[in-house]
Amino acid sequence: RPVPLPEPKVGVVVFLLRFQTLLLGKRRSSIGHSTFALPGGHLEFGESFEDCAAREVKEETGLDIEKIEFVTVTNNVFLDEPKPSHYVTIFMRAVLKDPQQVPQNIEPDKCDGWDWYEWDNLPTPLFWPLEKMVLSGFNPFPGV
Ligand code: 8DG
Ligand code: MG
Ligand code: MG
Protein backbone atom coordinates (compact mmCIF):
# COMPACT_ATOMS: atom_id res chain seq x y z
CA ARG A 1 0.00 0.00 0.00
CA PRO A 2 1.48 3.40 -0.91
CA VAL A 3 2.60 5.48 2.08
CA PRO A 4 0.68 8.79 2.11
CA LEU A 5 2.88 11.88 2.02
CA PRO A 6 2.56 14.22 5.01
CA GLU A 7 0.87 17.60 4.37
CA PRO A 8 2.78 20.90 4.41
CA LYS A 9 2.08 22.84 7.62
CA VAL A 10 2.08 26.54 8.50
CA GLY A 11 4.50 27.82 11.16
CA VAL A 12 4.29 31.37 12.53
CA VAL A 13 7.50 32.66 14.16
CA VAL A 14 8.40 36.00 15.68
CA PHE A 15 11.38 38.33 15.54
CA LEU A 16 10.78 39.79 18.99
CA LEU A 17 12.92 42.93 19.05
CA ARG A 18 14.10 44.64 22.24
CA PHE A 19 16.43 47.62 21.72
CA GLN A 20 19.24 46.20 19.50
CA THR A 21 18.54 42.57 20.46
CA LEU A 22 16.15 39.77 19.58
CA LEU A 23 14.84 36.73 21.45
CA LEU A 24 16.15 33.24 20.64
CA GLY A 25 15.88 29.88 22.38
CA LYS A 26 17.69 26.57 21.91
CA ARG A 27 15.25 23.98 20.59
CA ARG A 28 14.61 20.63 22.20
CA SER A 29 12.10 19.53 19.53
CA SER A 30 12.95 16.80 17.03
CA ILE A 31 13.18 19.25 14.12
CA GLY A 32 16.27 21.39 14.61
CA HIS A 33 17.21 19.90 17.99
CA SER A 34 19.90 21.99 19.80
CA THR A 35 19.71 24.89 17.33
CA PHE A 36 18.75 28.46 18.19
CA ALA A 37 15.34 29.52 16.91
CA LEU A 38 12.67 32.17 17.20
CA PRO A 39 9.60 31.69 19.39
CA GLY A 40 6.63 30.43 17.38
CA GLY A 41 4.49 27.47 16.48
CA HIS A 42 1.65 26.11 14.40
CA LEU A 43 -1.12 28.27 12.97
CA GLU A 44 -4.47 27.10 14.34
CA PHE A 45 -7.64 26.81 12.30
CA GLY A 46 -9.20 30.26 11.72
CA GLU A 47 -6.37 32.16 13.42
CA SER A 48 -4.74 35.36 12.10
CA PHE A 49 -0.92 35.49 11.81
CA GLU A 50 -0.90 38.28 14.42
CA ASP A 51 -3.02 36.31 16.90
CA CYS A 52 -0.90 33.19 16.39
CA ALA A 53 2.31 35.19 16.97
CA ALA A 54 0.97 36.69 20.22
CA ARG A 55 -0.41 33.34 21.43
CA GLU A 56 2.77 31.32 20.75
CA VAL A 57 5.06 33.95 22.32
CA LYS A 58 2.82 34.03 25.40
CA GLU A 59 2.65 30.21 25.64
CA GLU A 60 6.39 29.74 25.23
CA THR A 61 7.86 32.77 27.09
CA GLY A 62 5.06 34.43 29.08
CA LEU A 63 5.80 37.70 27.25
CA ASP A 64 3.11 40.08 25.99
CA ILE A 65 3.87 41.61 22.59
CA GLU A 66 2.57 44.46 20.45
CA LYS A 67 3.16 46.19 17.09
CA ILE A 68 2.93 42.72 15.52
CA GLU A 69 3.52 42.85 11.76
CA PHE A 70 4.20 40.50 8.88
CA VAL A 71 7.81 40.48 7.61
CA THR A 72 8.24 37.66 5.10
CA VAL A 73 7.48 34.02 4.32
CA THR A 74 9.80 31.15 3.42
CA ASN A 75 9.31 27.58 2.24
CA ASN A 76 11.15 25.00 4.36
CA VAL A 77 11.38 21.31 3.49
CA PHE A 78 12.97 19.17 6.19
CA LEU A 79 13.84 15.82 4.60
CA ASP A 80 16.92 14.98 6.70
CA GLU A 81 15.01 15.05 9.99
CA PRO A 82 13.77 12.08 12.04
CA LYS A 83 10.27 13.03 10.91
CA PRO A 84 10.37 14.49 7.36
CA SER A 85 8.23 17.61 7.24
CA HIS A 86 7.43 20.69 5.21
CA TYR A 87 6.68 24.11 6.71
CA VAL A 88 5.52 27.31 5.12
CA THR A 89 7.01 29.64 7.72
CA ILE A 90 5.46 33.05 8.31
CA PHE A 91 7.97 35.47 9.88
CA MET A 92 6.43 38.22 11.99
CA ARG A 93 8.05 41.07 13.90
CA ALA A 94 6.98 42.51 17.26
CA VAL A 95 8.13 44.38 20.36
CA LEU A 96 7.42 43.90 24.08
CA LYS A 97 4.40 45.69 25.56
CA ASP A 98 6.60 46.25 28.63
CA PRO A 99 10.34 46.33 27.74
CA GLN A 100 11.18 45.38 31.36
CA GLN A 101 9.34 42.06 31.10
CA VAL A 102 11.62 39.02 31.42
CA PRO A 103 11.16 35.82 29.33
CA GLN A 104 10.33 32.59 31.19
CA ASN A 105 11.00 29.10 29.85
CA ILE A 106 7.41 27.88 30.06
CA GLU A 107 7.90 24.79 27.85
CA PRO A 108 11.22 23.32 29.11
CA ASP A 109 10.55 20.10 27.19
CA LYS A 110 10.69 22.14 23.95
CA CYS A 111 13.35 24.76 24.75
CA ASP A 112 16.50 25.03 26.89
CA GLY A 113 15.77 28.70 27.66
CA TRP A 114 15.32 32.14 26.12
CA ASP A 115 17.79 34.99 25.85
CA TRP A 116 18.34 38.28 24.02
CA TYR A 117 21.03 38.36 21.31
CA GLU A 118 22.52 41.10 19.16
CA TRP A 119 22.12 40.59 15.42
CA ASP A 120 25.89 40.95 14.94
CA ASN A 121 26.61 38.37 17.62
CA LEU A 122 24.09 35.56 17.06
CA PRO A 123 24.54 32.19 18.77
CA THR A 124 25.37 29.06 16.76
CA PRO A 125 24.10 26.91 15.31
CA LEU A 126 20.97 28.72 14.18
CA PHE A 127 17.89 26.71 13.14
CA TRP A 128 18.43 26.47 9.39
CA PRO A 129 15.33 28.39 8.17
CA LEU A 130 16.74 31.32 10.19
CA GLU A 131 20.34 30.63 9.14
CA LYS A 132 19.21 30.76 5.50
CA MET A 133 17.75 34.26 6.05
CA VAL A 134 20.86 35.54 7.82
CA LEU A 135 23.05 34.25 4.98
CA SER A 136 20.80 35.98 2.42
CA GLY A 137 21.55 39.33 4.11
CA PHE A 138 18.14 39.72 5.75
CA ASN A 139 17.93 41.98 8.84
CA PRO A 140 14.77 42.06 11.00
CA PHE A 141 15.37 45.48 12.54
CA PRO A 142 13.23 48.23 11.07
CA GLY A 143 14.92 50.90 8.97
CA VAL A 144 17.87 48.66 7.98
P1 8DG B 1 2.65 24.25 18.90
O1 8DG B 1 2.35 22.86 19.31
O2 8DG B 1 2.95 25.18 20.05
O3 8DG B 1 1.67 24.82 17.91
O4 8DG B 1 3.97 24.12 18.04
P2 8DG B 1 5.48 24.27 18.47
O5 8DG B 1 5.97 23.03 19.11
O6 8DG B 1 5.67 25.53 19.22
O7 8DG B 1 6.11 24.37 17.00
P3 8DG B 1 7.55 24.81 16.57
O8 8DG B 1 8.31 23.59 16.15
O9 8DG B 1 8.18 25.71 17.56
O10 8DG B 1 7.21 25.72 15.27
C1 8DG B 1 6.51 25.19 14.17
C2 8DG B 1 7.40 25.04 12.98
O11 8DG B 1 7.75 26.29 12.41
C3 8DG B 1 8.75 24.36 13.19
O12 8DG B 1 8.62 23.00 13.45
C4 8DG B 1 9.40 24.69 11.89
C5 8DG B 1 8.90 26.09 11.61
N1 8DG B 1 9.95 27.07 11.95
C6 8DG B 1 10.80 27.60 11.03
N2 8DG B 1 11.64 28.47 11.61
C7 8DG B 1 11.33 28.50 12.94
C8 8DG B 1 11.87 29.22 14.05
O13 8DG B 1 12.80 30.03 13.96
N3 8DG B 1 11.29 28.98 15.26
C9 8DG B 1 10.24 28.10 15.40
N4 8DG B 1 9.72 27.96 16.62
N5 8DG B 1 9.71 27.42 14.37
C10 8DG B 1 10.26 27.60 13.15
O14 8DG B 1 10.78 27.32 9.85
MG1 MG C 1 4.41 26.49 20.69
MG1 MG D 1 7.46 26.64 19.32
XYZ file of C-alpha atoms and ligand atoms in Angstrom:
178
model
C 0.000 0.000 0.000
C 1.480 3.395 -0.905
C 2.602 5.485 2.084
C 0.684 8.788 2.106
C 2.884 11.884 2.016
C 2.557 14.224 5.005
C 0.873 17.603 4.368
C 2.780 20.898 4.414
C 2.078 22.841 7.624
C 2.084 26.544 8.505
C 4.500 27.823 11.157
C 4.295 31.374 12.532
C 7.503 32.658 14.156
C 8.400 36.002 15.677
C 11.376 38.326 15.545
C 10.780 39.788 18.986
C 12.923 42.932 19.047
C 14.103 44.640 22.243
C 16.431 47.616 21.717
C 19.236 46.202 19.501
C 18.544 42.573 20.464
C 16.150 39.768 19.579
C 14.845 36.726 21.453
C 16.154 33.239 20.641
C 15.883 29.880 22.380
C 17.689 26.574 21.905
C 15.246 23.977 20.593
C 14.614 20.628 22.205
C 12.103 19.527 19.529
C 12.946 16.795 17.030
C 13.181 19.248 14.124
C 16.274 21.394 14.606
C 17.214 19.902 17.986
C 19.900 21.991 19.800
C 19.705 24.886 17.327
C 18.750 28.461 18.189
C 15.342 29.519 16.910
C 12.666 32.168 17.201
C 9.597 31.693 19.391
C 6.632 30.431 17.376
C 4.489 27.469 16.479
C 1.652 26.112 14.405
C -1.115 28.274 12.972
C -4.468 27.098 14.339
C -7.641 26.815 12.296
C -9.204 30.261 11.724
C -6.374 32.159 13.416
C -4.742 35.359 12.095
C -0.924 35.487 11.805
C -0.895 38.275 14.420
C -3.020 36.309 16.901
C -0.896 33.191 16.393
C 2.309 35.194 16.971
C 0.969 36.688 20.222
C -0.408 33.337 21.434
C 2.770 31.323 20.754
C 5.061 33.950 22.318
C 2.819 34.028 25.403
C 2.649 30.206 25.644
C 6.394 29.743 25.225
C 7.856 32.768 27.091
C 5.060 34.431 29.084
C 5.801 37.699 27.253
C 3.115 40.083 25.990
C 3.873 41.607 22.588
C 2.568 44.463 20.454
C 3.157 46.191 17.089
C 2.933 42.724 15.518
C 3.524 42.853 11.761
C 4.203 40.501 8.877
C 7.807 40.476 7.608
C 8.240 37.658 5.102
C 7.478 34.018 4.324
C 9.804 31.151 3.418
C 9.309 27.577 2.245
C 11.154 24.996 4.356
C 11.377 21.310 3.485
C 12.972 19.165 6.193
C 13.838 15.819 4.595
C 16.918 14.978 6.701
C 15.012 15.049 9.990
C 13.773 12.079 12.038
C 10.269 13.034 10.907
C 10.372 14.488 7.358
C 8.227 17.607 7.244
C 7.432 20.693 5.213
C 6.681 24.115 6.715
C 5.522 27.313 5.123
C 7.011 29.645 7.718
C 5.457 33.054 8.313
C 7.970 35.467 9.884
C 6.432 38.223 11.993
C 8.048 41.068 13.901
C 6.977 42.515 17.261
C 8.126 44.382 20.365
C 7.416 43.902 24.080
C 4.403 45.687 25.557
C 6.602 46.247 28.628
C 10.342 46.330 27.744
C 11.184 45.381 31.361
C 9.337 42.065 31.096
C 11.623 39.022 31.416
C 11.164 35.824 29.332
C 10.329 32.595 31.187
C 11.002 29.104 29.848
C 7.413 27.881 30.060
C 7.896 24.786 27.849
C 11.224 23.322 29.105
C 10.548 20.100 27.193
C 10.693 22.137 23.945
C 13.355 24.755 24.746
C 16.501 25.031 26.886
C 15.774 28.701 27.660
C 15.320 32.141 26.123
C 17.787 34.990 25.846
C 18.344 38.282 24.024
C 21.034 38.359 21.307
C 22.521 41.104 19.155
C 22.124 40.592 15.416
C 25.894 40.949 14.937
C 26.606 38.375 17.621
C 24.094 35.561 17.063
C 24.539 32.187 18.773
C 25.372 29.062 16.757
C 24.098 26.912 15.315
C 20.968 28.716 14.184
C 17.887 26.711 13.144
C 18.428 26.466 9.391
C 15.333 28.390 8.169
C 16.743 31.316 10.187
C 20.343 30.628 9.144
C 19.207 30.761 5.502
C 17.753 34.255 6.049
C 20.858 35.536 7.818
C 23.054 34.254 4.980
C 20.802 35.984 2.421
C 21.548 39.329 4.110
C 18.145 39.716 5.753
C 17.931 41.976 8.836
C 14.766 42.057 10.995
C 15.371 45.477 12.543
C 13.231 48.235 11.065
C 14.921 50.897 8.970
C 17.870 48.660 7.981
P 2.645 24.254 18.898
O 2.346 22.860 19.310
O 2.946 25.176 20.050
O 1.672 24.819 17.912
O 3.972 24.115 18.038
P 5.477 24.273 18.474
O 5.970 23.031 19.111
O 5.669 25.533 19.217
O 6.112 24.368 17.004
P 7.554 24.807 16.567
O 8.306 23.592 16.152
O 8.183 25.712 17.559
O 7.213 25.721 15.266
C 6.510 25.188 14.175
C 7.396 25.035 12.976
O 7.746 26.290 12.411
C 8.750 24.360 13.191
O 8.615 22.996 13.449
C 9.401 24.688 11.886
C 8.898 26.088 11.613
N 9.946 27.066 11.951
C 10.804 27.603 11.030
N 11.645 28.472 11.612
C 11.333 28.496 12.942
C 11.865 29.219 14.047
O 12.801 30.030 13.957
N 11.287 28.978 15.256
C 10.237 28.104 15.404
N 9.722 27.963 16.615
N 9.711 27.415 14.368
C 10.258 27.600 13.155
O 10.785 27.317 9.846
Mg 4.415 26.487 20.693
Mg 7.464 26.641 19.323
